[in-house]
Each structure stands twice: as C-alpha cells, then as structure tokens.
Amino acid sequence: MSHSVVHRVAEISGQLAEAAAETEQAGKLSDKSVALIRDAGAMRMLQPTDFGGFAAHPRDFAEAVMAVSAACGSTGWVCGVGGVHPWEMALMDRRLQEEVWGANPDTWIASPYAPQGIATPTDGGYILKGRWSFSSGTDHCDWIFLGAIVGDADGMPVMPPQILHVVLPRADYTIVDDSWDVIGLCGTGSKDVIVDGAFIPAYRTIDSEEVSSGTLAADRAGRTETVYRLPFWAMFPLGITAAVIGIAEGALAAHLDYQRGRITAMGTAIKDDPYVLYAISEAASEIAASRAQLLDGISRLYDLADAGAPITFADRSVVRRNQVRCAWRAVAAVDEIFARSGGNAVRKGHVLQRFWRDAHVGLQHAIHIPGSIYHSDALTSMGIEPEGMLRALI
C-alpha cells in the first residue's frame, strides 16, 4: 500500500504539470509548485517524527519523488535532492535540529555536499570559505548543507583529508543568481553559493565518514528508527535516481497521450504502426524495470538494518551498481520513444522535449557516473577488496 503522501502527490499531479512551464521559465520552482509540495508533505518524508516528519520507509520516499517528477521534472528533482536533507539533519546535534525546525517543521534545507570549500579550525568550530555549484532548490531554503575539507592555518587541506558536512543559516552564504543557465532541469534553480569567512560552530558539523557508515551517526544522535541507520551513499543517490526514473515515467505517459491519435505525414496512424508500438512496449518495460530495481535495492538495505544485521561494503556496492544502471536504462528508454515521436515533439511548447532534456541533465549528476562504481563492484563480486578511490561514493 502506498504512503499517504504518494496519494496526495497523485492528487496534485495535474496542478504540478500545469505549473511546470512557469517553473522552467523562472529558473526556479514556481510559488504554486512550492505550495503544493509543502501541503503534500513530500519534503518531510524522511524527516523525524519528533519534528513533524514521517520517518518513512525510503521506498515510500522514492515513490513520492517519482510521482512528483512524472508531473514536473524540476520539482521532482528538488524533492529528490532536498528530501534527503531532513534525513541527515536527523543525525545532527539536537541543538541544530531545534534551530532548523523548532519554529517551522516545513523549513527546507539545500546542499551541495561536494567538498568545494575549506573549513579552518578555530575556537569552538571552523571558519569556512569556498564556492559551491549545483545547490538545487536553494532559493526556497533557509539552511544549507555544504561539503568542506578541513584546512590548516594557511587554508590548505590537511592530509590525510578530512571531509565535513557543515550546516549554515541563510544569512551566512550568498546565492549567485545568474549561475544556473542550462538546457534541462532549468526550474531546479541549482545555483552556486559562496561562503566568505563564516563561523561554523562545531555542533553544526559532522564528519562525512560517520554519515557514510550508516550506524555511527545514528548511535551518536540517539536515533533508533531504521531509516536513520542506512548509509549516506544509499540514501542520497536514491532521491536523485528516483527523480530520473519519474521523469522517464512522465515522458512515457506524455508519449502515449501524444501517439494515441497521431497520424504521420505519410498518413499512417501510430496505432497501426507495429514498429512504434514495439518501441513503446520495450521502453515501458525498461522504465518499469528501473523502478523495480531501484526500490528493491533500498528495500534490501532497509531490511538488513531493520534486522540489526551489518550492511557490508559488498551490500552497498551492489545497490550502487544497480542504482546507476537504473538511471541509464530509464534514459535510454526515453531516447527510444522520443526518437519515434516525430518532428513536432522537438517544438519548445511540447511537453515531451522538456522531459527528454530533463532526463539527460539528470543523468549528468556525479552519482550516475558508472566507471568507478562498476569497476569497484566487479572487483567486490570476485572477492577482491577495492581500495582507495574505488571505495568513494559507495
């Protein structure tokens, strides 16, 4: 049975679709889209119950993201990325959780996590400087997670590198308004942010290794709910790939609506064209397989955590491998149906071309790069322990 939020998203899908063009043109989520998502509770799926959230099964979270993305790719992407941040916030110091959610449980949090800044230790915390790209949905957020490398007094990274996730309020960073000019996912507003010497109290930081482990941060934060005992590199990619698969589902639905009564310039009705019908069914099956595999992977890890069993590197590796493949398979299916949609589908007013562009831009995210993930998983499957950077992002 689907989560109540998934049902609410289904009820507003038509309104989200109607607002999609405005979102794309504005370069950020429309006010209507933001209001709809807030009311549906999509951003609170992984938020702890003691701060107004659902602490939902991550499968339910992914299904909600897919449902939003099938209506509007940009809105779904923001839900997929931003929807994971409450999960990590639940692992932070309780003082910070009170600061973020105490007055308003609907407060949104942005990111990115790439360590593009230097955090220099000082009394009681760190001084942070840097510039980060790809802060999705940042215009609608009041706090932000940023990745940072711990530096020395000269602002140089210490060795071996230590990566922190640090949290800042909106007053401590600058959004670069003209930094998101792209061909797809235009409405995500994934702009650059700059921090120039902000002080970060130590309690607003967490070592990235603690979050990656899946249990250390949960134990320290006193979180016993199963969802908070999952590894970061299973949870963060989940929301992003769910958005891509949802976009593919939206593209398929739009393609079916368009082709149902279409007659080609040669006078052939698509319903009588066996080659196009073959492509439709094949693409539908590939997209469905992507959905099933993504949900299966996170459910397997959840079941291990729920049983109190360790989640090994090999477990994580298989899930990451399949998650990457899910995205590529779904986008390849979108290519197949888009190529059979005729010349009118490329017109800017046609919904199919937006889904097609959004799908490809979604595939550009770093968590969809297959090389090292496939390399590492192949070694793991042969009983060879990957080392160094082959363990990164897994």
Short mmCIF file of C-alpha atoms in Angstrom, two decimals:
data_model
loop_
_atom_site.label_atom_id
_atom_site.label_comp_id
_atom_site.label_asym_id
_atom_site.label_seq_id
_atom_site.Cartn_x
_atom_site.Cartn_y
_atom_site.Cartn_z
CA MET A 1 0.00 0.00 0.00
CA SER A 2 1.39 3.39 -0.99
CA HIS A 3 2.20 6.04 1.60
CA SER A 4 -0.40 8.77 2.15
CA VAL A 5 2.00 11.37 0.75
CA VAL A 6 2.24 9.42 -2.51
CA HIS A 7 -1.56 9.54 -2.74
CA ARG A 8 -1.53 13.29 -2.09
CA VAL A 9 1.07 13.82 -4.80
CA ALA A 10 -1.10 11.87 -7.23
CA GLU A 11 -3.99 14.20 -6.42
CA ILE A 12 -1.96 17.33 -7.22
CA SER A 13 -0.05 15.94 -10.22
CA GLY A 14 -2.22 17.83 -12.69
CA GLN A 15 -1.53 21.12 -10.94
CA LEU A 16 2.20 20.39 -10.79
CA ALA A 17 2.18 19.66 -14.52
CA GLU A 18 0.34 22.92 -15.21
CA ALA A 19 2.99 24.85 -13.27
CA ALA A 20 5.94 23.10 -14.95
CA ALA A 21 6.33 25.61 -17.79
CA GLU A 22 6.31 28.53 -15.33
CA THR A 23 8.90 26.73 -13.20
CA GLU A 24 11.18 26.21 -16.19
CA GLN A 25 10.84 29.79 -17.37
CA ALA A 26 11.52 31.21 -13.91
CA GLY A 27 14.63 29.09 -13.44
CA LYS A 28 13.37 28.03 -10.01
CA LEU A 29 10.28 26.35 -8.60
CA SER A 30 7.14 28.41 -9.06
CA ASP A 31 5.37 29.63 -5.93
CA LYS A 32 2.48 27.35 -6.84
CA SER A 33 4.73 24.29 -7.04
CA VAL A 34 6.37 25.08 -3.72
CA ALA A 35 2.98 25.47 -2.03
CA LEU A 36 1.71 22.20 -3.50
CA ILE A 37 4.78 20.27 -2.37
CA ARG A 38 4.65 21.75 1.12
CA ASP A 39 0.98 20.88 1.51
CA ALA A 40 1.54 17.33 0.27
CA GLY A 41 4.37 16.79 2.76
CA ALA A 42 6.78 15.47 0.13
CA MET A 43 9.79 17.18 1.72
CA ARG A 44 9.03 15.72 5.15
CA MET A 45 9.02 12.07 4.14
CA LEU A 46 12.42 11.36 5.75
CA GLN A 47 12.11 13.99 8.49
CA PRO A 48 11.94 12.59 12.06
CA THR A 49 8.50 12.37 13.64
CA ASP A 50 9.55 14.44 16.64
CA PHE A 51 9.98 17.38 14.24
CA GLY A 52 6.80 16.96 12.23
CA GLY A 53 8.02 14.41 9.69
CA PHE A 54 7.04 10.89 8.69
CA ALA A 55 10.36 9.00 9.15
CA ALA A 56 9.06 6.99 6.21
CA HIS A 57 10.47 3.89 4.58
CA PRO A 58 12.92 5.12 1.92
CA ARG A 59 10.95 3.15 -0.69
CA ASP A 60 7.96 5.39 0.03
CA PHE A 61 10.16 8.45 -0.26
CA ALA A 62 11.41 7.29 -3.66
CA GLU A 63 7.86 6.63 -4.86
CA ALA A 64 6.81 10.15 -3.83
CA VAL A 65 9.76 11.64 -5.72
CA MET A 66 8.89 9.59 -8.80
CA ALA A 67 5.29 10.75 -8.68
CA VAL A 68 6.29 14.42 -8.49
CA SER A 69 8.90 14.01 -11.24
CA ALA A 70 6.39 12.39 -13.59
CA ALA A 71 4.44 15.65 -13.44
CA CYS A 72 7.35 18.13 -13.38
CA GLY A 73 10.95 17.03 -13.63
CA SER A 74 12.43 20.10 -11.94
CA THR A 75 10.06 19.92 -8.98
CA GLY A 76 10.72 16.20 -8.60
CA TRP A 77 14.46 16.77 -8.71
CA VAL A 78 14.27 19.32 -5.90
CA CYS A 79 12.18 16.86 -3.88
CA GLY A 80 14.70 14.09 -4.55
CA VAL A 81 17.74 16.13 -3.55
CA GLY A 82 16.20 18.32 -0.86
CA GLY A 83 14.10 15.48 0.52
CA VAL A 84 17.23 13.65 1.70
CA HIS A 85 18.47 16.58 3.76
CA PRO A 86 15.95 16.09 6.61
CA TRP A 87 17.25 12.52 6.85
CA GLU A 88 20.78 13.75 7.52
CA MET A 89 19.57 16.59 9.73
CA ALA A 90 18.04 13.91 11.98
CA LEU A 91 21.61 12.69 12.56
CA MET A 92 22.93 16.09 13.61
CA ASP A 93 23.17 17.66 17.06
CA ARG A 94 19.78 18.19 18.67
CA ARG A 95 20.52 21.90 19.12
CA LEU A 96 20.81 22.29 15.36
CA GLN A 97 17.59 20.38 14.73
CA GLU A 98 15.80 22.77 17.08
CA GLU A 99 17.29 25.76 15.28
CA VAL A 100 16.19 24.49 11.89
CA TRP A 101 12.76 23.00 12.67
CA GLY A 102 11.79 24.28 16.11
CA ALA A 103 9.70 27.19 14.81
CA ASN A 104 8.74 25.70 11.44
CA PRO A 105 8.83 21.97 10.58
CA ASP A 106 8.40 22.92 6.91
CA THR A 107 11.80 24.62 6.75
CA TRP A 108 13.71 23.40 3.69
CA ILE A 109 17.44 22.69 3.56
CA ALA A 110 19.68 22.90 0.48
CA SER A 111 23.12 21.45 -0.30
CA PRO A 112 25.66 20.56 -2.17
CA TYR A 113 27.91 18.04 -0.49
CA ALA A 114 30.92 18.29 -2.81
CA PRO A 115 33.89 19.43 -0.67
CA GLN A 116 34.48 22.68 -2.56
CA GLY A 117 35.38 24.77 0.47
CA ILE A 118 37.98 24.87 3.24
CA ALA A 119 36.99 24.72 6.92
CA THR A 120 39.79 26.10 9.08
CA PRO A 121 39.63 25.11 12.77
CA THR A 122 39.16 27.91 15.27
CA ASP A 123 37.92 28.19 18.86
CA GLY A 124 34.55 26.42 19.07
CA GLY A 125 34.31 25.46 15.41
CA TYR A 126 35.56 26.41 11.95
CA ILE A 127 35.93 29.34 9.57
CA LEU A 128 34.53 28.42 6.17
CA LYS A 129 35.42 29.77 2.74
CA GLY A 130 34.54 28.47 -0.71
CA ARG A 131 32.22 28.41 -3.69
CA TRP A 132 29.88 25.52 -4.38
CA SER A 133 27.91 24.67 -7.53
CA PHE A 134 24.56 22.93 -8.00
CA SER A 135 22.54 23.99 -4.96
CA SER A 136 19.17 22.67 -6.14
CA GLY A 137 16.08 24.49 -4.89
CA THR A 138 18.28 26.87 -2.95
CA ASP A 139 16.00 29.92 -3.39
CA HIS A 140 13.36 28.20 -1.26
CA CYS A 141 15.67 27.04 1.53
CA ASP A 142 16.62 28.70 4.81
CA TRP A 143 19.57 26.43 5.68
CA ILE A 144 22.21 24.58 3.69
CA PHE A 145 24.48 21.52 3.96
CA LEU A 146 27.92 22.06 2.43
CA GLY A 147 30.87 19.75 1.99
CA ALA A 148 34.20 21.08 3.24
CA ILE A 149 37.76 19.87 3.62
CA VAL A 150 39.43 20.61 6.95
CA GLY A 151 42.31 23.02 6.37
CA ASP A 152 45.36 24.25 8.20
CA ALA A 153 46.13 27.80 9.30
CA ASP A 154 47.19 28.66 5.74
CA GLY A 155 43.90 27.44 4.28
CA MET A 156 45.44 24.32 2.76
CA PRO A 157 43.81 20.87 3.16
CA VAL A 158 45.28 18.75 5.93
CA MET A 159 46.48 15.27 5.00
CA PRO A 160 45.03 12.72 5.02
CA PRO A 161 41.95 14.71 4.01
CA GLN A 162 39.05 15.02 6.44
CA ILE A 163 35.72 15.90 4.88
CA LEU A 164 32.96 17.51 6.90
CA HIS A 165 29.32 18.22 6.20
CA VAL A 166 28.65 21.65 7.68
CA VAL A 167 25.34 23.48 8.09
CA LEU A 168 24.79 27.21 7.66
CA PRO A 169 21.76 29.50 8.01
CA ARG A 170 20.70 31.58 5.01
CA ALA A 171 22.37 34.73 6.35
CA ASP A 172 25.82 33.12 6.17
CA TYR A 173 26.01 32.39 2.43
CA THR A 174 25.34 34.18 -0.84
CA ILE A 175 23.34 32.72 -3.73
CA VAL A 176 24.77 33.60 -7.14
CA ASP A 177 21.61 34.38 -9.08
CA ASP A 178 22.99 34.16 -12.63
CA SER A 179 24.76 30.82 -12.18
CA TRP A 180 22.08 28.41 -13.48
CA ASP A 181 21.71 28.73 -17.26
CA VAL A 182 21.20 25.19 -18.56
CA ILE A 183 19.35 23.08 -21.13
CA GLY A 184 17.41 20.83 -18.77
CA LEU A 185 16.12 20.74 -15.20
CA CYS A 186 16.03 24.51 -15.68
CA GLY A 187 13.48 25.01 -12.92
CA THR A 188 15.60 23.41 -10.21
CA GLY A 189 17.43 26.70 -9.71
CA SER A 190 20.61 24.75 -8.90
CA LYS A 191 22.68 27.88 -8.39
CA ASP A 192 26.15 28.48 -6.98
CA VAL A 193 26.60 29.59 -3.39
CA ILE A 194 29.52 31.45 -1.85
CA VAL A 195 30.73 31.50 1.74
CA ASP A 196 33.37 34.06 2.69
CA GLY A 197 34.64 33.51 6.19
CA ALA A 198 31.51 32.39 8.04
CA PHE A 199 31.95 30.88 11.50
CA ILE A 200 30.55 27.35 11.82
CA PRO A 201 30.01 26.15 15.42
CA ALA A 202 31.32 22.62 15.90
CA TYR A 203 27.83 21.31 16.71
CA ARG A 204 26.72 22.27 13.20
CA THR A 205 29.24 19.90 11.63
CA ILE A 206 29.52 16.17 11.14
CA ASP A 207 32.31 14.01 9.75
CA SER A 208 31.25 12.59 6.40
CA GLU A 209 32.59 9.16 7.37
CA GLU A 210 30.13 8.97 10.27
CA VAL A 211 27.20 9.54 7.94
CA SER A 212 28.56 7.14 5.33
CA SER A 213 28.80 4.26 7.79
CA GLY A 214 25.07 4.06 8.39
CA THR A 215 25.23 3.46 12.13
CA LEU A 216 27.83 5.70 13.81
CA ALA A 217 25.87 8.91 13.32
CA ALA A 218 22.57 7.29 14.28
CA ASP A 219 24.03 5.92 17.51
CA ARG A 220 25.55 9.26 18.43
CA ALA A 221 22.29 11.10 17.67
CA GLY A 222 20.23 8.55 19.58
CA ARG A 223 18.14 7.71 16.51
CA THR A 224 16.74 4.19 16.70
CA GLU A 225 14.40 4.34 13.70
CA THR A 226 15.62 2.00 10.98
CA VAL A 227 15.68 4.64 8.25
CA TYR A 228 18.40 6.61 10.06
CA ARG A 229 20.71 3.58 10.21
CA LEU A 230 21.16 3.43 6.45
CA PRO A 231 24.36 4.58 4.70
CA PHE A 232 24.53 8.03 3.11
CA TRP A 233 25.65 6.66 -0.26
CA ALA A 234 22.50 4.59 -0.48
CA MET A 235 20.13 7.38 0.61
CA PHE A 236 21.48 10.38 -1.30
CA PRO A 237 21.59 8.65 -4.72
CA LEU A 238 18.12 7.23 -4.09
CA GLY A 239 16.36 10.58 -4.33
CA ILE A 240 18.28 11.65 -7.43
CA THR A 241 17.75 8.43 -9.38
CA ALA A 242 14.11 8.31 -8.30
CA ALA A 243 13.71 11.72 -9.93
CA VAL A 244 15.27 10.49 -13.18
CA ILE A 245 13.03 7.40 -13.26
CA GLY A 246 9.98 9.55 -12.50
CA ILE A 247 10.92 11.85 -15.37
CA ALA A 248 11.13 8.79 -17.63
CA GLU A 249 7.67 7.72 -16.46
CA GLY A 250 6.36 11.20 -17.23
CA ALA A 251 7.92 11.05 -20.69
CA LEU A 252 6.30 7.69 -21.37
CA ALA A 253 2.87 8.95 -20.28
CA ALA A 254 3.24 12.05 -22.45
CA HIS A 255 4.37 9.93 -25.39
CA LEU A 256 1.35 7.65 -25.07
CA ASP A 257 -1.02 10.63 -24.91
CA TYR A 258 0.60 12.12 -28.00
CA GLN A 259 0.78 8.95 -30.06
CA ARG A 260 -2.71 7.71 -29.27
CA GLY A 261 -4.36 9.67 -32.06
CA ARG A 262 -1.33 10.73 -34.09
CA ILE A 263 -1.14 10.20 -37.85
CA THR A 264 2.23 10.63 -39.53
CA ALA A 265 2.87 12.84 -42.55
CA MET A 266 2.77 9.66 -44.64
CA GLY A 267 -0.78 9.01 -43.47
CA THR A 268 0.00 6.12 -41.11
CA ALA A 269 -1.85 6.02 -37.81
CA ILE A 270 0.59 5.25 -35.00
CA LYS A 271 -1.85 2.75 -33.56
CA ASP A 272 -1.33 0.76 -36.77
CA ASP A 273 2.48 1.05 -36.84
CA PRO A 274 3.94 -2.17 -35.37
CA TYR A 275 7.46 -0.74 -35.14
CA VAL A 276 6.49 2.23 -32.99
CA LEU A 277 4.23 0.05 -30.85
CA TYR A 278 7.13 -2.37 -30.33
CA ALA A 279 9.35 0.51 -29.18
CA ILE A 280 6.67 1.76 -26.79
CA SER A 281 6.31 -1.60 -25.08
CA GLU A 282 10.05 -2.16 -24.87
CA ALA A 283 10.60 1.29 -23.37
CA ALA A 284 7.76 0.81 -20.91
CA SER A 285 9.30 -2.45 -19.74
CA GLU A 286 12.76 -0.88 -19.32
CA ILE A 287 11.38 2.01 -17.28
CA ALA A 288 9.35 -0.38 -15.12
CA ALA A 289 12.48 -2.50 -14.58
CA SER A 290 14.40 0.59 -13.49
CA ARG A 291 11.73 1.46 -10.93
CA ALA A 292 11.59 -2.09 -9.58
CA GLN A 293 15.36 -2.44 -9.26
CA LEU A 294 15.81 0.89 -7.51
CA LEU A 295 13.09 0.15 -4.97
CA ASP A 296 14.37 -3.39 -4.46
CA GLY A 297 17.87 -2.18 -3.68
CA ILE A 298 16.96 0.30 -0.97
CA SER A 299 14.43 -2.17 0.47
CA ARG A 300 17.13 -4.83 0.79
CA LEU A 301 19.37 -2.48 2.75
CA TYR A 302 16.47 -1.35 4.90
CA ASP A 303 15.61 -4.95 5.75
CA LEU A 304 19.21 -5.61 6.81
CA ALA A 305 19.25 -2.53 9.04
CA ASP A 306 15.83 -3.39 10.45
CA ALA A 307 17.07 -6.85 11.40
CA GLY A 308 20.12 -5.37 13.11
CA ALA A 309 22.42 -7.01 10.58
CA PRO A 310 25.53 -5.22 9.32
CA ILE A 311 25.39 -3.59 5.90
CA THR A 312 28.67 -4.53 4.27
CA PHE A 313 30.62 -2.73 1.58
CA ALA A 314 29.59 -5.51 -0.80
CA ASP A 315 25.91 -4.88 0.03
CA ARG A 316 26.32 -1.17 -0.66
CA SER A 317 28.29 -1.81 -3.83
CA VAL A 318 25.57 -3.93 -5.43
CA VAL A 319 22.90 -1.37 -4.62
CA ARG A 320 25.00 1.49 -6.04
CA ARG A 321 25.78 -0.51 -9.19
CA ASN A 322 22.12 -1.22 -9.79
CA GLN A 323 21.08 2.34 -8.94
CA VAL A 324 23.45 3.72 -11.58
CA ARG A 325 22.23 1.20 -14.13
CA CYS A 326 18.60 2.08 -13.36
CA ALA A 327 19.16 5.67 -14.39
CA TRP A 328 20.98 4.84 -17.63
CA ARG A 329 18.39 2.23 -18.60
CA ALA A 330 15.48 4.61 -18.00
CA VAL A 331 17.04 7.45 -20.00
CA ALA A 332 17.88 5.09 -22.88
CA ALA A 333 14.20 4.12 -22.95
CA VAL A 334 13.21 7.79 -23.13
CA ASP A 335 15.54 8.17 -26.12
CA GLU A 336 13.80 5.31 -27.90
CA ILE A 337 10.33 6.76 -27.59
CA PHE A 338 11.40 10.36 -28.20
CA ALA A 339 13.09 9.31 -31.45
CA ARG A 340 9.73 7.93 -32.58
CA SER A 341 7.68 10.99 -31.62
CA GLY A 342 8.13 12.87 -34.88
CA GLY A 343 9.35 16.37 -35.62
CA ASN A 344 6.65 18.18 -33.69
CA ALA A 345 7.95 16.73 -30.42
CA VAL A 346 11.01 18.98 -30.60
CA ARG A 347 8.96 22.17 -30.50
CA LYS A 348 9.57 24.14 -27.31
CA GLY A 349 5.89 24.06 -26.42
CA HIS A 350 5.76 20.25 -26.48
CA VAL A 351 5.98 18.57 -23.09
CA LEU A 352 8.00 15.63 -24.46
CA GLN A 353 11.06 17.68 -25.28
CA ARG A 354 11.18 19.02 -21.73
CA PHE A 355 11.04 15.52 -20.25
CA TRP A 356 13.75 14.43 -22.70
CA ARG A 357 16.04 17.33 -21.75
CA ASP A 358 15.39 16.89 -18.03
CA ALA A 359 16.18 13.16 -18.21
CA HIS A 360 19.55 13.75 -19.85
CA VAL A 361 20.57 16.52 -17.49
CA GLY A 362 19.60 14.31 -14.55
CA LEU A 363 21.95 11.66 -15.87
CA GLN A 364 24.84 14.16 -15.63
CA HIS A 365 24.88 14.09 -11.83
CA ALA A 366 28.07 12.65 -10.33
CA ILE A 367 26.21 9.78 -8.66
CA HIS A 368 25.27 8.45 -12.10
CA ILE A 369 28.86 8.12 -13.34
CA PRO A 370 29.29 4.37 -13.86
CA GLY A 371 33.07 3.96 -14.28
CA SER A 372 34.49 3.61 -10.78
CA ILE A 373 31.23 2.19 -9.38
CA TYR A 374 31.17 -0.65 -11.92
CA HIS A 375 34.92 -1.19 -11.52
CA SER A 376 34.64 -1.45 -7.76
CA ASP A 377 31.61 -3.73 -7.84
CA ALA A 378 33.24 -6.11 -10.33
CA LEU A 379 36.24 -6.48 -8.00
CA THR A 380 33.96 -6.97 -5.00
CA SER A 381 31.96 -9.63 -6.81
CA MET A 382 35.23 -11.53 -7.41
CA GLY A 383 36.16 -11.34 -3.75
CA ILE A 384 38.82 -8.66 -4.33
CA GLU A 385 38.67 -5.76 -1.89
CA PRO A 386 38.61 -2.38 -3.70
CA GLU A 387 40.99 0.20 -2.27
CA GLY A 388 41.42 3.95 -2.24
CA MET A 389 39.21 5.98 -4.52
CA LEU A 390 37.44 2.81 -5.72
CA ARG A 391 35.59 2.93 -2.42
CA ALA A 392 34.47 6.52 -2.91
CA LEU A 393 30.73 7.31 -3.13
CA ILE A 394 29.76 3.73 -2.16
#
